[in-house]
């Protein structure tokens, strides 16, 4: 996959849940004591400018007809990483990008209520827009002080700053590396701030993060 000047071959996408206090509150969820993570599958990935496909399966049922946007700062792993200390985390990061953790919200909540995992609600095709490029670590002085924003049809829906991340990047990477061997190209999304809400077919989504850029995606209904 090409992101700006970089080509990456991710083997997995790992996402943090509830990593901003205000988002945990809006989901009526507890503030986590350690990072909560889940995996997205590679079929979700779609690069800047390509459409997000709203599945008919969701759109046509009252039970599942809500799909939400979540804008997130993501980082890309640069070398094999297992059991690392947080002091060394930045040695394993290639750079930063924008990731949208698109979520079938009603499905997620109904699955959660019967103790099923988030897996299917997170992994429809195109539910992981990414890009527009990877900004190398050397170009970002402080990844914990970046404005992030998401607009739908020109209207701001999410606006926050990565300084509000509960678990910072070094701690997150050290934590994940206790469980999973991360390899070059793997994508780690750090969680979304508050303001998540529904998207609809024909919406235009623009997501931006300071010092990285902007991605633009049209939502279309699956044919
Ligand atoms: Mg998320």
Coordinates of N, CA, C and O in Angstrom, one line a residue, residues 108-191:
X108 N -22.2 -2.9 17.0 CA -21.2 -3.0 18.0 C -21.9 -3.1 19.4 O -21.5 -3.9 20.3
X109 N -22.8 -2.2 19.6 CA -23.5 -2.1 20.9 C -24.3 -3.4 21.2 O -24.3 -3.9 22.3
X110 N -25.0 -3.8 20.2 CA -25.9 -5.0 20.4 C -25.0 -6.2 20.6 O -25.3 -7.1 21.5
X111 N -23.8 -6.3 19.9 CA -22.9 -7.5 20.2 C -22.3 -7.4 21.6 O -22.2 -8.3 22.3
X112 N -21.9 -6.1 21.9 CA -21.3 -5.9 23.3 C -22.3 -6.3 24.4 O -21.9 -6.9 25.4
X113 N -23.6 -6.0 24.2 CA -24.6 -6.3 25.2 C -24.8 -7.8 25.4 O -25.4 -8.2 26.4
X114 N -24.4 -8.6 24.4 CA -24.5 -10.1 24.7 C -23.1 -10.7 24.7 O -22.9 -11.9 24.4
X115 N -22.1 -9.8 25.1 CA -20.8 -10.3 25.4 C -20.1 -10.9 24.2 O -19.2 -11.7 24.3
X116 N -20.4 -10.4 23.0 CA -19.7 -10.8 21.8 C -18.6 -9.7 21.5 O -18.8 -8.6 21.9
X117 N -17.5 -10.1 20.8 CA -16.5 -9.1 20.5 C -16.9 -8.1 19.5 O -18.0 -8.2 18.9
X118 N -16.1 -7.0 19.3 CA -16.4 -6.0 18.4 C -16.1 -6.3 16.9 O -16.3 -5.5 16.0
X119 N -15.6 -7.5 16.8 CA -15.0 -7.9 15.5 C -15.8 -7.5 14.3 O -15.3 -6.8 13.4
X120 N -17.0 -8.0 14.1 CA -17.7 -7.8 12.9 C -18.1 -6.4 12.7 O -18.1 -5.9 11.5
X121 N -18.4 -5.7 13.7 CA -18.9 -4.3 13.6 C -17.8 -3.4 13.1 O -18.0 -2.2 12.7
X122 N -16.5 -3.8 13.3 CA -15.4 -2.9 12.9 C -14.7 -3.3 11.6 O -13.9 -2.5 11.1
X123 N -15.2 -4.4 10.9 CA -14.3 -4.9 9.9 C -15.0 -5.1 8.5 O -14.5 -5.9 7.7
X124 N -16.0 -4.3 8.3 CA -16.6 -4.3 6.9 C -15.5 -3.7 5.9 O -14.7 -2.8 6.3
X125 N -15.6 -4.1 4.7 CA -14.7 -3.5 3.7 C -14.8 -2.0 3.7 O -15.8 -1.4 3.9
X126 N -13.6 -1.3 3.6 CA -13.4 0.1 3.5 C -13.7 0.8 4.9 O -13.8 2.1 4.9
X127 N -13.8 0.1 6.0 CA -14.0 0.7 7.3 C -12.7 1.2 7.9 O -12.7 1.4 9.1
X128 N -11.7 1.3 7.1 CA -10.4 1.8 7.7 C -9.6 2.7 6.8 O -8.5 2.5 6.4
X129 N -10.3 3.9 6.4 CA -9.5 4.9 5.6 C -8.2 5.3 6.3 O -8.2 5.5 7.5
X130 N -7.2 5.5 5.4 CA -5.9 5.8 6.0 C -5.1 6.8 5.0 O -5.3 6.7 3.8
X131 N -4.3 7.6 5.6 CA -3.5 8.5 4.7 C -3.4 9.9 5.2 O -3.7 10.1 6.4
X132 N -3.0 10.9 4.4 CA -2.7 10.7 3.0 C -1.2 10.3 2.9 O -0.8 9.9 1.8
X133 N -0.4 10.4 3.9 CA 1.0 10.1 3.9 C 1.4 9.6 5.2 O 0.7 9.7 6.2
X134 N 2.7 9.2 5.3 CA 3.3 9.0 6.6 C 4.3 10.1 6.9 O 5.2 10.3 6.1
X135 N 4.0 10.8 8.0 CA 4.9 11.9 8.3 C 6.0 11.3 9.3 O 5.6 10.7 10.3
X136 N 7.2 11.4 8.8 CA 8.3 10.7 9.6 C 8.4 11.3 11.0 O 8.1 12.5 11.2
X137 N 8.8 10.5 12.0 CA 9.0 11.0 13.4 C 9.8 12.3 13.4 O 9.6 13.2 14.2
X138 N 10.8 12.3 12.6 CA 11.8 13.5 12.6 C 11.0 14.8 12.3 O 11.5 15.9 12.6
X139 N 9.9 14.7 11.6 CA 9.2 16.0 11.2 C 8.1 16.4 12.2 O 7.4 17.4 12.1
X140 N 7.9 15.5 13.3 CA 6.9 15.9 14.3 C 7.6 16.0 15.6 O 8.1 15.0 16.2
X141 N 7.6 17.2 16.1 CA 8.3 17.5 17.4 C 7.7 16.7 18.5 O 8.3 16.1 19.3
X142 N 6.3 16.8 18.6 CA 5.6 16.2 19.7 C 4.3 15.6 19.2 O 3.3 16.3 19.0
X143 N 4.2 14.3 19.1 CA 3.0 13.6 18.6 C 1.9 13.8 19.6 O 0.7 13.5 19.2
X144 N 2.2 14.2 20.8 CA 1.1 14.4 21.8 C 0.7 15.9 21.9 O 0.3 16.4 23.0
X145 N 0.8 16.6 20.8 CA 0.3 18.0 20.7 C -0.1 18.3 19.3 O 0.4 19.2 18.7
X146 N -1.0 17.5 18.8 CA -1.5 17.7 17.4 C -3.0 17.8 17.4 O -3.7 17.0 18.0
X147 N -3.4 18.9 16.7 CA -4.9 19.1 16.6 C -5.4 18.1 15.6 O -4.8 17.8 14.5
X148 N -6.5 17.4 15.9 CA -7.2 16.6 15.0 C -8.6 16.9 14.8 O -9.3 17.5 15.7
X149 N -9.1 16.8 13.6 CA -10.5 17.3 13.3 C -11.2 16.4 12.2 O -10.5 15.8 11.4
X150 N -12.5 16.3 12.3 CA -13.2 15.6 11.3 C -14.4 16.4 10.9 O -15.2 16.9 11.8
X151 N -14.7 16.6 9.6 CA -15.8 17.3 9.1 C -16.7 16.4 8.3 O -16.2 15.6 7.6
X152 N -18.0 16.7 8.4 CA -18.9 16.0 7.4 C -19.6 17.1 6.7 O -20.2 18.0 7.3
X153 N -19.5 17.1 5.4 CA -20.1 18.1 4.5 C -19.8 19.5 4.9 O -20.6 20.4 5.0
X154 N -18.5 19.6 5.4 CA -18.0 21.0 5.7 C -18.3 21.3 7.2 O -17.8 22.4 7.7
X155 N -19.0 20.5 7.9 CA -19.4 20.9 9.3 C -18.5 20.1 10.3 O -18.4 18.9 10.1
X156 N -17.9 20.8 11.2 CA -17.0 20.1 12.2 C -17.7 19.2 13.1 O -18.7 19.6 13.8
X157 N -17.3 17.9 13.2 CA -18.0 17.0 14.1 C -17.1 16.5 15.2 O -17.5 16.2 16.3
X158 N -15.8 16.4 14.9 CA -14.8 16.1 16.0 C -13.7 17.0 15.9 O -13.2 17.4 14.8
X159 N -13.3 17.5 17.1 CA -12.1 18.4 17.1 C -11.5 18.3 18.5 O -12.1 18.5 19.5
X160 N -10.2 17.9 18.5 CA -9.6 17.7 19.7 C -8.1 17.8 19.5 O -7.6 18.3 18.5
X161 N -7.3 17.3 20.5 CA -5.9 17.4 20.4 C -5.3 16.1 21.0 O -5.8 15.6 22.0
X162 N -4.2 15.6 20.4 CA -3.7 14.3 20.9 C -3.1 14.5 22.3 O -2.7 13.5 22.9
X163 N -3.0 15.7 22.8 CA -2.5 15.9 24.2 C -3.5 15.2 25.2 O -3.1 14.9 26.3
X164 N -4.7 15.0 24.8 CA -5.7 14.4 25.7 C -5.7 12.8 25.6 O -6.5 12.2 26.3
X165 N -4.8 12.2 24.9 CA -4.7 10.8 24.9 C -4.5 10.3 26.3 O -3.6 10.8 27.0
X166 N -5.2 9.3 26.8 CA -5.0 8.7 28.1 C -3.7 8.0 28.1 O -2.8 8.2 29.0
X167 N -3.6 7.0 27.2 CA -2.3 6.2 27.2 C -1.5 6.8 26.0 O -2.0 6.8 24.9
X168 N -0.3 7.3 26.3 CA 0.5 8.0 25.3 C 1.2 6.9 24.5 O 1.2 5.7 24.8
X169 N 1.8 7.3 23.4 CA 2.3 6.4 22.4 C 3.4 5.4 22.9 O 3.3 4.2 22.7
X170 N 4.4 5.9 23.7 CA 5.4 5.0 24.1 C 4.8 3.9 25.1 O 5.2 2.7 24.9
X171 N 3.9 4.3 25.9 CA 3.3 3.3 26.8 C 2.4 2.3 26.1 O 2.4 1.1 26.4
X172 N 1.7 2.8 25.1 CA 0.9 2.0 24.3 C 1.7 0.9 23.5 O 1.4 -0.3 23.5
X173 N 2.8 1.3 22.9 CA 3.6 0.4 22.1 C 4.2 -0.6 23.1 O 4.3 -1.8 22.8
X174 N 4.7 -0.2 24.2 CA 5.4 -1.1 25.1 C 4.3 -2.1 25.6 O 4.6 -3.3 25.7
X175 N 3.1 -1.7 25.9 CA 2.0 -2.5 26.4 C 1.7 -3.6 25.3 O 1.6 -4.8 25.6
X176 N 1.4 -3.1 24.1 CA 1.0 -4.0 23.0 C 2.1 -5.1 22.8 O 1.8 -6.2 22.5
X177 N 3.4 -4.7 22.8 CA 4.5 -5.6 22.5 C 4.7 -6.7 23.5 O 5.4 -7.6 23.3
X178 N 3.9 -6.6 24.7 CA 4.0 -7.7 25.6 C 3.1 -8.8 25.1 O 3.4 -10.0 25.5
X179 N 2.1 -8.5 24.3 CA 1.2 -9.5 23.8 C 1.4 -10.0 22.4 O 1.2 -11.2 22.1
X180 N 1.8 -9.0 21.6 CA 1.8 -9.3 20.1 C 3.2 -8.8 19.6 O 3.7 -7.8 19.9
X181 N 3.8 -9.7 18.7 CA 4.9 -9.2 18.0 C 4.5 -8.3 16.8 O 3.7 -8.7 16.0
X182 N 5.0 -7.1 16.9 CA 4.6 -6.1 15.8 C 5.8 -6.1 14.8 O 6.9 -6.3 15.1
X183 N 5.4 -6.0 13.5 CA 6.4 -6.0 12.5 C 6.3 -4.8 11.6 O 5.3 -4.1 11.7
X184 N 7.3 -4.5 10.8 CA 7.3 -3.2 10.0 C 6.0 -3.1 9.2 O 5.6 -4.1 8.5
X185 N 5.5 -2.0 9.2 CA 4.2 -1.7 8.4 C 3.0 -1.8 9.2 O 1.9 -1.3 8.8
X186 N 3.1 -2.5 10.4 CA 1.8 -2.6 11.2 C 1.3 -1.2 11.6 O 2.1 -0.3 11.8
X187 N 0.0 -1.1 11.7 CA -0.6 0.2 11.9 C -1.3 0.1 13.3 O -2.0 -0.8 13.6
X188 N -0.9 1.2 14.1 CA -1.5 1.2 15.5 C -2.3 2.5 15.5 O -1.8 3.6 15.4
X189 N -3.6 2.4 15.7 CA -4.5 3.6 15.8 C -4.8 3.9 17.3 O -5.1 3.0 18.1
X190 N -4.6 5.2 17.7 CA -4.5 5.5 19.1 C -5.8 5.8 19.8 O -5.9 6.2 21.0
X191 N -7.0 5.7 19.0 CA -8.3 6.0 19.6 C -8.8 7.3 19.2 O -8.1 8.2 18.7

